[in-house]
PDB file of C-alpha atoms in Angstrom:
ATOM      1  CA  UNK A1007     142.268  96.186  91.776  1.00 84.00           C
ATOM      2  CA  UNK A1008     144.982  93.306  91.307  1.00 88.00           C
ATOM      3  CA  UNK A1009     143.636  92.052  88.363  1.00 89.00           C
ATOM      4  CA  UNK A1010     142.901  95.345  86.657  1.00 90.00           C
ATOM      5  CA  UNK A1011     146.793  96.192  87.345  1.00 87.00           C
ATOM      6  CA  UNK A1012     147.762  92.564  85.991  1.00 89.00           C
ATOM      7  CA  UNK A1013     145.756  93.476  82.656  1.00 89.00           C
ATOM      8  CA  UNK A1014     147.432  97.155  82.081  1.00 87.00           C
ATOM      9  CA  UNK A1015     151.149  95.387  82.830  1.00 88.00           C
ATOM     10  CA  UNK A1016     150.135  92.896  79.430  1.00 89.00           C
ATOM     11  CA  UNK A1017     149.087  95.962  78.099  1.00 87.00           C
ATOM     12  CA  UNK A1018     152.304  97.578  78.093  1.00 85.00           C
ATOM     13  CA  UNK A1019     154.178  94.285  77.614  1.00 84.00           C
ATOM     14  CA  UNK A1020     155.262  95.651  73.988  1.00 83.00           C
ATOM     15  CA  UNK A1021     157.191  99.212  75.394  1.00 78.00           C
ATOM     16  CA  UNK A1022     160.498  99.293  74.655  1.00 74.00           C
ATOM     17  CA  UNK A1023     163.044 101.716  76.073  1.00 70.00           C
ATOM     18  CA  UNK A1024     162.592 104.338  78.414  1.00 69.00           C
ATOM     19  CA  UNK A1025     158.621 103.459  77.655  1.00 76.00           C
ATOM     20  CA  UNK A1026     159.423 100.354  79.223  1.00 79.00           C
ATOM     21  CA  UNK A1027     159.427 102.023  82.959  1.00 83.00           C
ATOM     22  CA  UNK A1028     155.830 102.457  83.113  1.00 87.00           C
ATOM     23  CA  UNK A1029     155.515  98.889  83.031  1.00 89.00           C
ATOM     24  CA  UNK A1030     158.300  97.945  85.780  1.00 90.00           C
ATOM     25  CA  UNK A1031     156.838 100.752  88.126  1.00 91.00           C
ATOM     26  CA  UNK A1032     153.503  99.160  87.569  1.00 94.00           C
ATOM     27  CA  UNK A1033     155.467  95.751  88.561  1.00 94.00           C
ATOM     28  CA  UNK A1034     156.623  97.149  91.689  1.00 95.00           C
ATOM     29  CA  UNK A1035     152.719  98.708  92.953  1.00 95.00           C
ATOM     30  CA  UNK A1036     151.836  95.044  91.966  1.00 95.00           C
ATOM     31  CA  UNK A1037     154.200  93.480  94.457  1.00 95.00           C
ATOM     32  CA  UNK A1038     152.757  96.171  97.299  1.00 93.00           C
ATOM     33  CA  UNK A1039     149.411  94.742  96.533  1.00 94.00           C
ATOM     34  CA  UNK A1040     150.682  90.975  96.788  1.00 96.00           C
ATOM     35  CA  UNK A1041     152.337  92.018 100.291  1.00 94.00           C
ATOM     36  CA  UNK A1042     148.549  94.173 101.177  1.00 90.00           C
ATOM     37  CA  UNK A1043     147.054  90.290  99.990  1.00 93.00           C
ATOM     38  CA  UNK A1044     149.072  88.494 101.857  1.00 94.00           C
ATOM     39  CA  UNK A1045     151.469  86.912  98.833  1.00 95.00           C
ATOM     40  CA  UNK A1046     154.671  88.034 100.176  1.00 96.00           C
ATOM     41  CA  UNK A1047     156.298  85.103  98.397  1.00 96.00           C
ATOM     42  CA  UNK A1048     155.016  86.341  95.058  1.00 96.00           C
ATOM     43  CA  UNK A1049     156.080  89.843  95.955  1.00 96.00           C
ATOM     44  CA  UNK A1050     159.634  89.139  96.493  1.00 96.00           C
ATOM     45  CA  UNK A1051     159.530  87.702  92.949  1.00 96.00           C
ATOM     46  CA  UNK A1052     158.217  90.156  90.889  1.00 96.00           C
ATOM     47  CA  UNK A1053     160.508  92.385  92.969  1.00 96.00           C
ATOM     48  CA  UNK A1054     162.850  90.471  92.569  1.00 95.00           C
ATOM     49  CA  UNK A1055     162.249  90.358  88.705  1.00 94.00           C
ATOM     50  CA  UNK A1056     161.923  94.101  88.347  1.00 92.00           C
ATOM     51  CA  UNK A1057     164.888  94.744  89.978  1.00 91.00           C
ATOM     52  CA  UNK A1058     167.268  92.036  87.320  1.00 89.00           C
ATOM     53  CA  UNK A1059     165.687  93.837  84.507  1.00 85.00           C
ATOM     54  CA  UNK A1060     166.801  97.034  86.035  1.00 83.00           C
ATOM     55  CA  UNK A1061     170.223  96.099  86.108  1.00 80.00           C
ATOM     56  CA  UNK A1062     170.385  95.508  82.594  1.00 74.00           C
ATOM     57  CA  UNK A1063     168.947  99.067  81.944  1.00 66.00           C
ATOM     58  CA  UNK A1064     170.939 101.064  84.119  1.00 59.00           C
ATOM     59  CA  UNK A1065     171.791 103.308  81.379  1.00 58.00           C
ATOM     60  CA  UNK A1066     168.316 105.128  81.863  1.00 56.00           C
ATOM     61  CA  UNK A1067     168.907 108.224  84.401  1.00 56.00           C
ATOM     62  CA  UNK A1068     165.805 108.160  86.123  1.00 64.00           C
ATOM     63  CA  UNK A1069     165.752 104.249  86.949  1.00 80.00           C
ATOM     64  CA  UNK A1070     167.647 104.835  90.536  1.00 83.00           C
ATOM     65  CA  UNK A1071     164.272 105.861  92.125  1.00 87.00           C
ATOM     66  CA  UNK A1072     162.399 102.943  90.532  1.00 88.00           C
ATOM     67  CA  UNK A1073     165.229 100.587  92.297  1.00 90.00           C
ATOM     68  CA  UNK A1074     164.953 101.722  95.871  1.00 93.00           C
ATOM     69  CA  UNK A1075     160.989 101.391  95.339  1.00 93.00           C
ATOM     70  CA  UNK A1076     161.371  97.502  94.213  1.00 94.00           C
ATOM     71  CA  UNK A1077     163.903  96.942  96.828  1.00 96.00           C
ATOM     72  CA  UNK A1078     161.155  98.531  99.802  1.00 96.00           C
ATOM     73  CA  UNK A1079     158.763  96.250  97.927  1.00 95.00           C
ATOM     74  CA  UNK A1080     161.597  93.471  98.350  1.00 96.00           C
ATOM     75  CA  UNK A1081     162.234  93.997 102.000  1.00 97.00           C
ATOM     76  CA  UNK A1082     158.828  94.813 102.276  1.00 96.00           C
ATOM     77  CA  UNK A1083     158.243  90.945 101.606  1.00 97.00           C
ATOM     78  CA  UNK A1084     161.004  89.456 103.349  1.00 97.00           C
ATOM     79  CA  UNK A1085     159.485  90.902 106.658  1.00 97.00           C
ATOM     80  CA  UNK A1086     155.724  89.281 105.673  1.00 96.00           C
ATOM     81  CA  UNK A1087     158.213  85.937 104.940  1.00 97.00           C
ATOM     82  CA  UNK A1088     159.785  86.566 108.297  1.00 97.00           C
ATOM     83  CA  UNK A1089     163.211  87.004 106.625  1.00 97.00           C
ATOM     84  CA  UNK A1090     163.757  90.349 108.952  1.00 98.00           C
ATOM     85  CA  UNK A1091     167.749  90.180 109.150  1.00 98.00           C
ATOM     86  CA  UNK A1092     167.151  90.039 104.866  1.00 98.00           C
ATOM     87  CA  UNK A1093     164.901  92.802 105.121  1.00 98.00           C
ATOM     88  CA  UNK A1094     167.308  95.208 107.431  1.00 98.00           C
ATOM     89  CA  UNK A1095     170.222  94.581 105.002  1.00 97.00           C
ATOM     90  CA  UNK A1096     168.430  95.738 102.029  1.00 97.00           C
ATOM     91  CA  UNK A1097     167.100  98.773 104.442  1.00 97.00           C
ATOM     92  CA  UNK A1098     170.560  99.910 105.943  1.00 96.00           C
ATOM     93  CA  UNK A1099     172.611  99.549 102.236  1.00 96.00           C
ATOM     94  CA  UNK A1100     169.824 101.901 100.586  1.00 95.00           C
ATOM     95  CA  UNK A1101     168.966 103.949 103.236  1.00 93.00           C
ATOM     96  CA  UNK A1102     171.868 106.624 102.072  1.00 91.00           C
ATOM     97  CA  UNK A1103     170.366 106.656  98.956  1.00 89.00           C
ATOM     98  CA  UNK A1104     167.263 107.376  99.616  1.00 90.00           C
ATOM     99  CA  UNK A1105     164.965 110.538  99.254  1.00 86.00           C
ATOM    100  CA  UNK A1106     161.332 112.142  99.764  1.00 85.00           C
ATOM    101  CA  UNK A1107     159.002 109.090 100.048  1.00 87.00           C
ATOM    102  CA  UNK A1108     161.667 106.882  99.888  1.00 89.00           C
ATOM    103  CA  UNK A1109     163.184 107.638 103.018  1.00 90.00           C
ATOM    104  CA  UNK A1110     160.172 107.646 104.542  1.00 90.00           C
ATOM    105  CA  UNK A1111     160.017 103.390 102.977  1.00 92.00           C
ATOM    106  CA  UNK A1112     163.133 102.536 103.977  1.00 94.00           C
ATOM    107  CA  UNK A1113     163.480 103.743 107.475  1.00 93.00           C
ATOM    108  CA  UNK A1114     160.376 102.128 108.444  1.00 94.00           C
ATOM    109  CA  UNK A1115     161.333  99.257 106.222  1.00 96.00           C
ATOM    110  CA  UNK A1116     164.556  99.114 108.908  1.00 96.00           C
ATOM    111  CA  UNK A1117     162.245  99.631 111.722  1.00 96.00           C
ATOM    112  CA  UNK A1118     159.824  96.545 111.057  1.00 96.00           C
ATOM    113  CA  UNK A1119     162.832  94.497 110.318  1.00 97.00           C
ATOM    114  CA  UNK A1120     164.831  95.295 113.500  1.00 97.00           C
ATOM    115  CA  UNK A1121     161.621  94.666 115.556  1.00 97.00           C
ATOM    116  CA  UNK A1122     161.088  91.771 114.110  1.00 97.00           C
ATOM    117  CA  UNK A1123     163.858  90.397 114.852  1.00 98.00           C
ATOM    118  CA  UNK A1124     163.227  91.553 118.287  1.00 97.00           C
ATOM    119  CA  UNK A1125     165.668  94.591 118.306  1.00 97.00           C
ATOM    120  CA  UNK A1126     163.225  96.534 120.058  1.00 96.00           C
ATOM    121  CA  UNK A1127     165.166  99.309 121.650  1.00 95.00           C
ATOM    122  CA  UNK A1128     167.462  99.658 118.174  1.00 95.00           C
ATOM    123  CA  UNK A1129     164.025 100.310 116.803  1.00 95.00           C
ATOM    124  CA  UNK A1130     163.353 102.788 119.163  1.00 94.00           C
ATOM    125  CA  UNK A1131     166.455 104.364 118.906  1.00 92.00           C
ATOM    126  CA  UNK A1132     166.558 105.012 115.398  1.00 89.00           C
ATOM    127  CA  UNK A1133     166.542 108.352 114.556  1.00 78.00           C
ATOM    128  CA  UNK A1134     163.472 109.420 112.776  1.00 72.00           C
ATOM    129  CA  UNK A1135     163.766 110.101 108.576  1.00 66.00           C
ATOM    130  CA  UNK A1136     160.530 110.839 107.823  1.00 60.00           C
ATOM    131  CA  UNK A1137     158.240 113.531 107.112  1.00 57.00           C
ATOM    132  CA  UNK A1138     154.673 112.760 107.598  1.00 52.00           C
ATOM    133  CA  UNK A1139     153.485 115.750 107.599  1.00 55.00           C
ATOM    134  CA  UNK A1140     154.694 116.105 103.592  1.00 59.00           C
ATOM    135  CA  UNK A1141     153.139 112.581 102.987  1.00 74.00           C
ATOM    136  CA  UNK A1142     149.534 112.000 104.231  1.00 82.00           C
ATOM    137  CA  UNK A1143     150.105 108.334 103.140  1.00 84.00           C
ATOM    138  CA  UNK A1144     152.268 107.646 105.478  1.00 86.00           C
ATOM    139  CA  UNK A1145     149.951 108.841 107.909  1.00 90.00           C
ATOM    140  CA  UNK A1146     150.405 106.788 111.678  1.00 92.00           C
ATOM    141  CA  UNK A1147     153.022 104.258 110.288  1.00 92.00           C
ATOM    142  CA  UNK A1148     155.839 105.592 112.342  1.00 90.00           C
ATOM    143  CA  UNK A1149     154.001 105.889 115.276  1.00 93.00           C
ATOM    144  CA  UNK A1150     152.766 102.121 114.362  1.00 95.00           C
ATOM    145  CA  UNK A1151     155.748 101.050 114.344  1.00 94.00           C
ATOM    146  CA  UNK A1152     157.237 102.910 117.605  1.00 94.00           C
ATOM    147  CA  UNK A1153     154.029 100.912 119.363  1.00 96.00           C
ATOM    148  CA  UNK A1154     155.527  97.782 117.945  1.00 96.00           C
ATOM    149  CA  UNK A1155     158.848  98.418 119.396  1.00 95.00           C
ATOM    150  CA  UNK A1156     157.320  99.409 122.806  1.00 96.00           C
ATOM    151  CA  UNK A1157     155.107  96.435 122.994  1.00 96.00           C
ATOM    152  CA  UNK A1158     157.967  94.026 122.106  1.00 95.00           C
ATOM    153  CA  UNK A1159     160.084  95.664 125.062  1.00 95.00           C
ATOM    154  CA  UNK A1160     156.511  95.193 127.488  1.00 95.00           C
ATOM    155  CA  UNK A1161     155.908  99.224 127.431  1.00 95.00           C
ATOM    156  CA  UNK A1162     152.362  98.128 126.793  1.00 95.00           C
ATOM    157  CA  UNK A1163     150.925 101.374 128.478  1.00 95.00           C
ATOM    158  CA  UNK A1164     153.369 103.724 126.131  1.00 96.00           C
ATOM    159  CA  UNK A1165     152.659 100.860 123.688  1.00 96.00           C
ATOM    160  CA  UNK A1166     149.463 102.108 123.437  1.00 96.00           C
ATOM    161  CA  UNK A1167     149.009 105.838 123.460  1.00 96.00           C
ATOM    162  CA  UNK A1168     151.689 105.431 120.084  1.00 95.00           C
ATOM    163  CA  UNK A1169     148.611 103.312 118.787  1.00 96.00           C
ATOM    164  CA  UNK A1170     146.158 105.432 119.619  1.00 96.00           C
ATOM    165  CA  UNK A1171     147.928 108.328 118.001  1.00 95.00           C
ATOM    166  CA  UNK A1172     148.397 105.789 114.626  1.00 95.00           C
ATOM    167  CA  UNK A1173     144.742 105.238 114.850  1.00 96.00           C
ATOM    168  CA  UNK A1174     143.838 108.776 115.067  1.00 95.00           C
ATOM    169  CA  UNK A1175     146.232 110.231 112.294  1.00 93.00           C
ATOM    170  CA  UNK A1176     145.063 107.238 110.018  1.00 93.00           C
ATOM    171  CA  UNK A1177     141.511 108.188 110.619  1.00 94.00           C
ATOM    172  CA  UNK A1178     142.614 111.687 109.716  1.00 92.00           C
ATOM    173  CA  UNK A1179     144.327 110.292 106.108  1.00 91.00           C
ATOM    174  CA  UNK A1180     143.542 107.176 105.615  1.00 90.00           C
ATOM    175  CA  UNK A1181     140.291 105.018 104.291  1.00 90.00           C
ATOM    176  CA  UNK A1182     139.041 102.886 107.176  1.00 91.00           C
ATOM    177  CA  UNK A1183     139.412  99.847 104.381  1.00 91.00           C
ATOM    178  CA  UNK A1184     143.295 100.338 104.708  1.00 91.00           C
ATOM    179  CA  UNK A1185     145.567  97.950 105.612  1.00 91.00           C
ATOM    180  CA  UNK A1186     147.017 100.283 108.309  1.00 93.00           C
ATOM    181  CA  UNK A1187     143.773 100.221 110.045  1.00 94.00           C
ATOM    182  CA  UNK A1188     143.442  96.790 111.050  1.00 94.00           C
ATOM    183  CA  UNK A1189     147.347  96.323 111.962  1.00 94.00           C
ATOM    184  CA  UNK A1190     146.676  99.289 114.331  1.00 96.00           C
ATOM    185  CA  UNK A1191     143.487  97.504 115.261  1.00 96.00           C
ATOM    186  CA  UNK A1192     144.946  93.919 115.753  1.00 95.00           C
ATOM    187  CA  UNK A1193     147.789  95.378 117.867  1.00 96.00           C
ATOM    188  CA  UNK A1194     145.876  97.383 120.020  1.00 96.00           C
ATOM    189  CA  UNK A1195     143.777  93.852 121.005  1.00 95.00           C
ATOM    190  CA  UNK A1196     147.100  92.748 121.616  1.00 93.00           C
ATOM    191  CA  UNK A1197     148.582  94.836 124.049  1.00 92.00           C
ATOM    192  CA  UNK A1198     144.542  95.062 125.583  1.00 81.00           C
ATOM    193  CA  UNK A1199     145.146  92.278 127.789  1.00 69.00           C
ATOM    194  CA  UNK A1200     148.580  92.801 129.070  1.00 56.00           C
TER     195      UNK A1200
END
């Protein structure tokens, strides 16, 4: 799938304008697939790139929601680089801002960094943003990360009902083949032993 994204991004290399967006917002689903590939260092740059030649195009309306995605994608990457505190300050400055499916991104964008810097019970006691029920996508990720938080703060028996919800509403939504799947999976193996 990467490389078929890589060749439509040199296809639109010549847009110009307000054209040009279709290019950047293919940009920023590449850096989601670096971060699903494990690249998170190449995913904070072409973040990172997307989001300089926004600045120079700020005069295009629409280009606020194309931001806050390459920013998730951004903090999205500093996590996977285990730059958390990075990743929460990108969260809590844009969190106002966002909206819809971007709300949903950045709050659990501030939830994975806080617990991984270990700020388990500010995890916890965030309130919930989101609306899962309006995005199927996002189908178990709160709960994932709520079993995160619990495991981190030795909850391992609350720990793991929240996984076993995740597991259930991604088998609802999801393909097994998603990446959701096997951090629900690997964390559940975790917690097994305790």
């Amino acid at each position: 799938m990467l490389a078929e994204l890589e060749g439509l991004i040199a296809e639109l290399e010549h847009l110009t304008g307000e054209d040009r967006l279709l290019q950047l917002r293919a940009r920023v689903i590449r850096a989601g697939l670096l971060i699903d590939e494990g690249r998170p260092a190449e995913a904070e740059a072409e973040a990172d790139a997307v989001l300089r030649v926004l600045t120079r195009t700020m005069y295009v309306t629409d280009v606020w929601e194309l931001e806050l995605d390459a920013l998730v994608r951004m903090g999205q990457a500093l996590c996977a680089l285990g730059r958390h505190e990075e990743a929460e300050t990108v969260a809590r400055g844009h969190l106002p801002r966002a909206d819809g499916y971007l709300l949903n991104d950045m709050h659990l964008l501030l939830l994975h960094s806080l617990s991984g810097q270990g700020r388990h019970e500010e995890a916890l006691a965030e309130p919930h943003r989101h609306s899962p029920e309006l995005f199927p996508a996002y189908a178990g990720a709160h709960e994932l990360a709520t079993a995160v938080a619990l495991h981190g703060l030795g909850r391992h028996k609350e720990a793991e009902e929240e996984a076993r919800r995740a597991l259930t509403a991604c088998e609802r939504h999801l393909h097994p083949d998603h990446p959701r799947m096997g951090e629900i999976r690997a964390l559940l193996a975790l917690i097994a032993p305790a």
